[in-house]
mmCIF file of C-alpha atoms in Angstrom:
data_model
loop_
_atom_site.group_PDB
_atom_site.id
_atom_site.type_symbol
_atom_site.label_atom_id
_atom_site.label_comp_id
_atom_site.label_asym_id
_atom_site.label_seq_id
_atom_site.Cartn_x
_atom_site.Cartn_y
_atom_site.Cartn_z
ATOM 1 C CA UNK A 88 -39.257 4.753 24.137
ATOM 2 C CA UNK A 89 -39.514 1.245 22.816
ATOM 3 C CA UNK A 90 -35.521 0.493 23.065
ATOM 4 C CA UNK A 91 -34.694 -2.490 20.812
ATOM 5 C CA UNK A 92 -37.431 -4.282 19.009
ATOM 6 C CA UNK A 93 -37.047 -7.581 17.499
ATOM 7 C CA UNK A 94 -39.403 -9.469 14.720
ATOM 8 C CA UNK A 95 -40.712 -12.092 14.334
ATOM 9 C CA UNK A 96 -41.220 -13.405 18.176
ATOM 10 C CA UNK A 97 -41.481 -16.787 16.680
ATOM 11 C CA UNK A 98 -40.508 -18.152 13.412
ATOM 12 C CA UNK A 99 -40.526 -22.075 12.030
ATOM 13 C CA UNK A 100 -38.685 -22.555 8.830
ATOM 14 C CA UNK A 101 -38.286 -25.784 6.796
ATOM 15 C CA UNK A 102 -34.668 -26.702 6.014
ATOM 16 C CA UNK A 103 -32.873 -24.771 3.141
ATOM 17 C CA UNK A 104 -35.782 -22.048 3.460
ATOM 18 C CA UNK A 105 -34.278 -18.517 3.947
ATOM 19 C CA UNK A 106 -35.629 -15.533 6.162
ATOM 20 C CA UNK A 107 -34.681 -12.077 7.916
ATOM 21 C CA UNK A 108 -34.851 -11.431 11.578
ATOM 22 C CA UNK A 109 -35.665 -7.963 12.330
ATOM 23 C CA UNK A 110 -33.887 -5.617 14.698
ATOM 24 C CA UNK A 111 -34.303 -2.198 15.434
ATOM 25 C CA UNK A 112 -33.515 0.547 17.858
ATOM 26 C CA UNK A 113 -34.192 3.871 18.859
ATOM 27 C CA UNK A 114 -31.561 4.520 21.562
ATOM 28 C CA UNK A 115 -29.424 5.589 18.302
ATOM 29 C CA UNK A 116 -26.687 3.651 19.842
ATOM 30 C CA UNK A 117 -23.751 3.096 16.882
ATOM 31 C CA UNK A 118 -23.045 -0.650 18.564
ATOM 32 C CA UNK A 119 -25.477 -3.415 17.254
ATOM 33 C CA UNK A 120 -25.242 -7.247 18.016
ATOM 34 C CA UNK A 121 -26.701 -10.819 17.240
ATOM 35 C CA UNK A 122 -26.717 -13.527 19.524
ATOM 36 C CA UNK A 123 -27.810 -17.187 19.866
ATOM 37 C CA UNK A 124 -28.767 -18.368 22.473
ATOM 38 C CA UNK A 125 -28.573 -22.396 23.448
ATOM 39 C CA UNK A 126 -29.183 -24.377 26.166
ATOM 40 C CA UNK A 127 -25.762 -24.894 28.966
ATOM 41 C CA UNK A 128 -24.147 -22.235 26.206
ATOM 42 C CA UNK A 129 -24.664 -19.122 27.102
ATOM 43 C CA UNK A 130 -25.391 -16.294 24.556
ATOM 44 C CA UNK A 131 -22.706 -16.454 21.014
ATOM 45 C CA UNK A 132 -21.901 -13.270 19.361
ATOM 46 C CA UNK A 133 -22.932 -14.278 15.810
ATOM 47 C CA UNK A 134 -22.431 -11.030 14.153
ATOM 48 C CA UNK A 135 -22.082 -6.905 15.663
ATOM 49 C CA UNK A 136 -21.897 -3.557 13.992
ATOM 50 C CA UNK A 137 -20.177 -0.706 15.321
ATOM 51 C CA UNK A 138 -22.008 1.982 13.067
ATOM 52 C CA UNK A 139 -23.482 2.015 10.201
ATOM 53 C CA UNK A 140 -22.154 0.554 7.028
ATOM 54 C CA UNK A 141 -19.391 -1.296 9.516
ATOM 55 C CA UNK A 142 -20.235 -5.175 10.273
ATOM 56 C CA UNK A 143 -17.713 -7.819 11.380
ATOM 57 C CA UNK A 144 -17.790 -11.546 12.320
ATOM 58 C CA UNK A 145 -18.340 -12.351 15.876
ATOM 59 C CA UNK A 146 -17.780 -16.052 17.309
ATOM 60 C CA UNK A 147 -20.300 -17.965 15.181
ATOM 61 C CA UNK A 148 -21.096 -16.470 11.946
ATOM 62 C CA UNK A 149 -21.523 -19.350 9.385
ATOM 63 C CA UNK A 150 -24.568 -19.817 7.905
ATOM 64 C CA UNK A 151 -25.917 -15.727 8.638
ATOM 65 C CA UNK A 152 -25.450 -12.557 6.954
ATOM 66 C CA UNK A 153 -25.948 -9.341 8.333
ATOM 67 C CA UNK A 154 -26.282 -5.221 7.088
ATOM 68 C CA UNK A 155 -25.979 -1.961 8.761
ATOM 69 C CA UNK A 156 -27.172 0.704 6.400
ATOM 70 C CA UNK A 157 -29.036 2.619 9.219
ATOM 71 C CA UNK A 158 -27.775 3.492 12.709
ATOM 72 C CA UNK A 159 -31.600 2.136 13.721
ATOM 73 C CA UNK A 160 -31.873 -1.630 11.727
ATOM 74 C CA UNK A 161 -29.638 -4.096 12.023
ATOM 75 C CA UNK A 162 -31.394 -7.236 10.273
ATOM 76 C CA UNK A 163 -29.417 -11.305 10.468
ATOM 77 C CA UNK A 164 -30.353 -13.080 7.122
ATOM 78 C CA UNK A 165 -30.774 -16.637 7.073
ATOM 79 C CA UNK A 166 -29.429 -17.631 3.826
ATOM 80 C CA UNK A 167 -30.342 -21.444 4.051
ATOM 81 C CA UNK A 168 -31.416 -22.704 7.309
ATOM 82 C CA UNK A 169 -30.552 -25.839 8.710
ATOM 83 C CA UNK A 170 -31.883 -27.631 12.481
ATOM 84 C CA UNK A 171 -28.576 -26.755 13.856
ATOM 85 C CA UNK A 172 -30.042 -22.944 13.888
ATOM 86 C CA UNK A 173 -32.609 -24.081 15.885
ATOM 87 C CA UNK A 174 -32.297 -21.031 18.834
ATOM 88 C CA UNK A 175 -33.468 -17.927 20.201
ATOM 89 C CA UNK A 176 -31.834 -15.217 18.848
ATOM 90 C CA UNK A 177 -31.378 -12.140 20.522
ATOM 91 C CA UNK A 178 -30.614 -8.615 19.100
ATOM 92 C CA UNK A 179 -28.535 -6.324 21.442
ATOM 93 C CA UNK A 180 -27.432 -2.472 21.019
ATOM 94 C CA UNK A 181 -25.469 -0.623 23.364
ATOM 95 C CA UNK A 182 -23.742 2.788 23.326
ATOM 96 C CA UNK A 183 -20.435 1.491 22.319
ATOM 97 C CA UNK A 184 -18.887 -1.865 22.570
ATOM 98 C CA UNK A 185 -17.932 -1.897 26.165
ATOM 99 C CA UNK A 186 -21.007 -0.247 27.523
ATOM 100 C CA UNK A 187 -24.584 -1.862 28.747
ATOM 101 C CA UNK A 188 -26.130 -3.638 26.609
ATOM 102 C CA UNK A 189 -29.909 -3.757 25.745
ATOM 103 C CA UNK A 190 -31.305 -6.607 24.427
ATOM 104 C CA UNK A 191 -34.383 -7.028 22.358
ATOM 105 C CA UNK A 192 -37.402 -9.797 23.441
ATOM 106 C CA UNK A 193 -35.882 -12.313 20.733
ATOM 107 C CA UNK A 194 -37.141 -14.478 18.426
ATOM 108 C CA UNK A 195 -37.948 -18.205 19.026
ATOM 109 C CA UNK A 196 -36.725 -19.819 15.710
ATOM 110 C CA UNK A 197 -37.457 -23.349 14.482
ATOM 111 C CA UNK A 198 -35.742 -25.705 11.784
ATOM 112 C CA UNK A 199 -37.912 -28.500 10.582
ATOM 113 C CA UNK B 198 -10.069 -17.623 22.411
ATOM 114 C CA UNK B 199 -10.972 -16.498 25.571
ATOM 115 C CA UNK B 200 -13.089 -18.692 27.516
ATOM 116 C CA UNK B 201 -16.031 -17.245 30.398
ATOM 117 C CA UNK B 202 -17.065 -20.137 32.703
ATOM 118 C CA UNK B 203 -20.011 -19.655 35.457
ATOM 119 C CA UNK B 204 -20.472 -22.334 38.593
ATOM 120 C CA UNK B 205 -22.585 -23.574 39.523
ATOM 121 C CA UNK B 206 -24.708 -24.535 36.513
ATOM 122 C CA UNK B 207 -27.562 -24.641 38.424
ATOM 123 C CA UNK B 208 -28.809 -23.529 42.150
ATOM 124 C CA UNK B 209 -31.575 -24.825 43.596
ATOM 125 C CA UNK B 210 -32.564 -22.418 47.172
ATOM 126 C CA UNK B 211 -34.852 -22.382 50.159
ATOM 127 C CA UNK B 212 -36.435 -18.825 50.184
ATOM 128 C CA UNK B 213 -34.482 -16.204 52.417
ATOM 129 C CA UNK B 214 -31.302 -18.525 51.943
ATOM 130 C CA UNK B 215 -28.232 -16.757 50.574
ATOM 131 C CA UNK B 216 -26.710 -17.935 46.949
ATOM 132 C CA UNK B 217 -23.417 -17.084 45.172
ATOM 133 C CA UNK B 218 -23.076 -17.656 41.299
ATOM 134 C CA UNK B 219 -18.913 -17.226 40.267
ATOM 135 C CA UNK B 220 -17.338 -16.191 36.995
ATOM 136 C CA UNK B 221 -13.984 -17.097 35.500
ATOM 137 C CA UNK B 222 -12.551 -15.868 32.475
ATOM 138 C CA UNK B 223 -9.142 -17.827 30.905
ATOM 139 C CA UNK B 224 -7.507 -13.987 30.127
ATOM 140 C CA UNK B 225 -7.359 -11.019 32.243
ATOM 141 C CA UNK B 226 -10.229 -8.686 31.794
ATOM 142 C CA UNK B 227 -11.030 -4.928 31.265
ATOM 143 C CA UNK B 228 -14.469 -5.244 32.782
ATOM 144 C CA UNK B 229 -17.112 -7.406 33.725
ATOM 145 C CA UNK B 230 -21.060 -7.294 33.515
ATOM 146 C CA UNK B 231 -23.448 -9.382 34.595
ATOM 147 C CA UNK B 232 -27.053 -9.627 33.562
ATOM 148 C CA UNK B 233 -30.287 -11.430 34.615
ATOM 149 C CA UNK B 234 -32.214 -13.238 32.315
ATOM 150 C CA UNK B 235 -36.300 -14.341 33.705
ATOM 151 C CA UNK B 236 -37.449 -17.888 32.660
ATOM 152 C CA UNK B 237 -38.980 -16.745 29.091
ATOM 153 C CA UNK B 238 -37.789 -13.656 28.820
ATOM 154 C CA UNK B 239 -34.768 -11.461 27.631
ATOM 155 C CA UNK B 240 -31.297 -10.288 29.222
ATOM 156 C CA UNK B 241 -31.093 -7.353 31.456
ATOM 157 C CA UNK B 242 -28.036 -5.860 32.803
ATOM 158 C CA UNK B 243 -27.089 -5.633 36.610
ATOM 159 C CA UNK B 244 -23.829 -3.675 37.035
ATOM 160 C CA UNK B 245 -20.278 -3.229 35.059
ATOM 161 C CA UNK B 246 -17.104 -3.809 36.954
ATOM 162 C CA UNK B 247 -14.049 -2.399 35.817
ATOM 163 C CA UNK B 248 -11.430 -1.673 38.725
ATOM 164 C CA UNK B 249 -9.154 -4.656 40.236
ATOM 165 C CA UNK B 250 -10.480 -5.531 43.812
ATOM 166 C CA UNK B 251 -14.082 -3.590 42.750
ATOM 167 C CA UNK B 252 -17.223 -4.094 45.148
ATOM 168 C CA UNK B 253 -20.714 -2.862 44.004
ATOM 169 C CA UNK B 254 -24.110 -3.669 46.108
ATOM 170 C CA UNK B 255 -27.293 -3.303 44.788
ATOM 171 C CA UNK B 256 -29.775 -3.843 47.708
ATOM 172 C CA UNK B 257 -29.676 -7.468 48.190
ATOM 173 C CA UNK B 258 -26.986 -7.897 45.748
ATOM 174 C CA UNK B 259 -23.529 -8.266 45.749
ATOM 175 C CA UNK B 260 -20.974 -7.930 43.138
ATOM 176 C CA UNK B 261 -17.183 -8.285 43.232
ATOM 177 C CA UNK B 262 -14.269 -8.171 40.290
ATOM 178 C CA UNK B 263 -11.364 -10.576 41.495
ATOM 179 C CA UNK B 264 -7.530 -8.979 42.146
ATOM 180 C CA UNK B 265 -6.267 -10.227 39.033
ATOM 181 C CA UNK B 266 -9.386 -9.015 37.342
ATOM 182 C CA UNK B 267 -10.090 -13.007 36.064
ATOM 183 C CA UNK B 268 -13.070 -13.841 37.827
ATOM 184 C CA UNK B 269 -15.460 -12.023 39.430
ATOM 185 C CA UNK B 270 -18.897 -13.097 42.109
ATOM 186 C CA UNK B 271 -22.367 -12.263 42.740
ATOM 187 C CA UNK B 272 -24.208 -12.589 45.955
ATOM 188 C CA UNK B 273 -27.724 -12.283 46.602
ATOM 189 C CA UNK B 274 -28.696 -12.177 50.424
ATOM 190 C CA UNK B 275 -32.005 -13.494 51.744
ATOM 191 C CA UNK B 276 -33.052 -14.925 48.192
ATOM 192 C CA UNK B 277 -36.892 -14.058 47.277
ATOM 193 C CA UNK B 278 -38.983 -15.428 44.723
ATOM 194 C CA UNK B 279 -38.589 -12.370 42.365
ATOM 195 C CA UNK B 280 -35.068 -13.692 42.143
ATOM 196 C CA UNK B 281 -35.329 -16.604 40.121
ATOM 197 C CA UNK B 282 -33.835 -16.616 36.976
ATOM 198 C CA UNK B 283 -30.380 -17.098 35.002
ATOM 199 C CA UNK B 284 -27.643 -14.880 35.581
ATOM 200 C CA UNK B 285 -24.668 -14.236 33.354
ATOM 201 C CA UNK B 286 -21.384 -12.917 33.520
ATOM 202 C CA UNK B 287 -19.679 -10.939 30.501
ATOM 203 C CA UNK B 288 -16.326 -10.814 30.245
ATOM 204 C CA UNK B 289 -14.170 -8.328 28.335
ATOM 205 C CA UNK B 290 -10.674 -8.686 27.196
ATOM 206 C CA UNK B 291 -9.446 -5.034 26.528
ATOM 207 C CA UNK B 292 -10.429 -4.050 22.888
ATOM 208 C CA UNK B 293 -12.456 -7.056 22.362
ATOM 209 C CA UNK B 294 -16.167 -7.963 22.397
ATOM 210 C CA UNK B 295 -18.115 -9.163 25.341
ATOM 211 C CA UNK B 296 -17.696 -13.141 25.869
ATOM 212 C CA UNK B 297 -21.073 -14.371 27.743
ATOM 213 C CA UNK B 298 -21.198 -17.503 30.455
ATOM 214 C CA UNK B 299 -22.857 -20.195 30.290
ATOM 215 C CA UNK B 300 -24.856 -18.629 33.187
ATOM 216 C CA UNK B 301 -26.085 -20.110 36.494
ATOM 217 C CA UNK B 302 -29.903 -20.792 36.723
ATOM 218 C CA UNK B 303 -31.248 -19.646 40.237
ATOM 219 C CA UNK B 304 -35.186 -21.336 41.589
ATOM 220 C CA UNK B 305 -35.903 -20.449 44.589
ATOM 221 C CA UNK B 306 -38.493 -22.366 46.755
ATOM 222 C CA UNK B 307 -41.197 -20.712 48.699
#
C-alpha cells in the first residue's frame, strides 16, 4: 500500500518555466489537497478536490492550476513560475474533508 | 479568515524534561488535529479532537481541546530524542477546510 505518492522529490525551474507536480493515491479517498509549505508559515491550502471532476480554491491559489479527472491523480500545474514559489509542496488525501489526512513525501521546488 | 496560531515558535529541551506546544484559533472550532512533522520529512497525524473539554493520551502524549473549543494543547512527558520535530495544530471551522499553524519546532538535547 504505497498511500500518497508525490513526483518529482526535487525540482529547480528557471523563472517563467512551467511544470506539473505529481500526486497520486491509492487509499481511493474522494478528498485531495495541495499545500506549501514555508518557513514560520505553516502549511497553505493552495488548492483541494473533493472528488473527481470537483476542484476549488483554497487560501493561496494564484499562480497554480489544478485537475481531478481521477479519484487517484490530483496533479498542481505551474503555469509560469516565479522565486516567490520557491517551497515544498506537499500533496495530502484524506477520506473526506474533516478526516486524517495523509500526506505525500513532497517535492522540494526551486525558482532560479 | 480564520487565523491558527501555535506558541512557542520554538522549544529547545533537556532530555526527560516535559514540553507543552499550545494552539489558538481566532473562531470557534469543530475539531482539531495535530500532526508531527520530522526534520526532512513529511506530516503525520497524531489525534483529532472534536468534543468541548476533550482529553486524549497517547503514551507520553497529551492532548486537550479548550471549553470554548478555540484552542487546544499538547503535552509530551519525559521528552526523548525520537521526539524532535515540528508539531502542528489544524483547526476546523465547521464546514470549512483545515487551517494549519505555524507549528512549534521541538530539539531535544541528549
Amino acid at each position: 500500500n504505497a498511500g500518497v505518492t508525490q513526483t518529482p522529490k526535487f525540482q529547480v525551474l528557471k523563472t517563467g518555466q512551467s511544470m506539473t507536480l505529481q500526486c497520486a493515491q491509492d487509499m481511493n479517498h474522494e478528498y485531495m489537497s495541495w499545500y506549501r509549505q514555508d518557513p514560520g508559515m505553516g502549511l497553505r491550502l493552495i488548492h483541494y478536490s473533493v472528488g473527481a471532476g470537483i476542484t476549488d480554491q483554497g487560501e493561496v491559489p494564484n499562480g497554480y492550476n489544478v485537475s481531478r479527472s481521477t479519484t487517484e491523480d490530483f496533479p498542481l500545474r505551474l503555469l509560469s513560475a516565479a522565486p516567490s514559489q520557491t517551497s515544498v509542496y506537499f500533496c495530502a488525501s484524506s477520506f473526506a474533508g474533516r478526516t486524517e489526512a495523509f500526506f505525500g513525501q513532497g517535492t522540494r521546488l526551486t525558482v532560479v | 479568515g480564520q487565523q491558527v496560531m501555535q506558541i512557542p515558535q520554538y522549544q529547545h529541551v533537556q532530555e526527560g524534561e516535559d514540553f507543552t506546544t499550545y494552539c489558538n484559533s481566532s473562531t470557534t472550532l469543530s475539531n482539531i488535529q495535530w500532526y508531527k512533522q520530522r526534520p526532512g520529512g513529511h506530516p503525520v497525524f497524531l489525534i483529532q479532537l472534536v468534543k468541548s473539554g476533550e482529553v486524549k493520551k497517547q503514551k507520553r502524549l497529551t492532548f486537550q481541546f479548550g471549553e470554548a473549543k478555540k484552542n487546544s494543547s499538547l503535552h509530551i512527558t519525559a521528552t526523548q530524542t525520537t521526539d524532535v520535530g515540528t508539531y502542528f495544530c489544524a483547526g476546523r471551522n465547521y464546514g470549512q477546510n483545515f487551517v494549519f499553524g505555524p507549528g512549534t519546532r521541538l530539539s531535544v538535547l541528549p
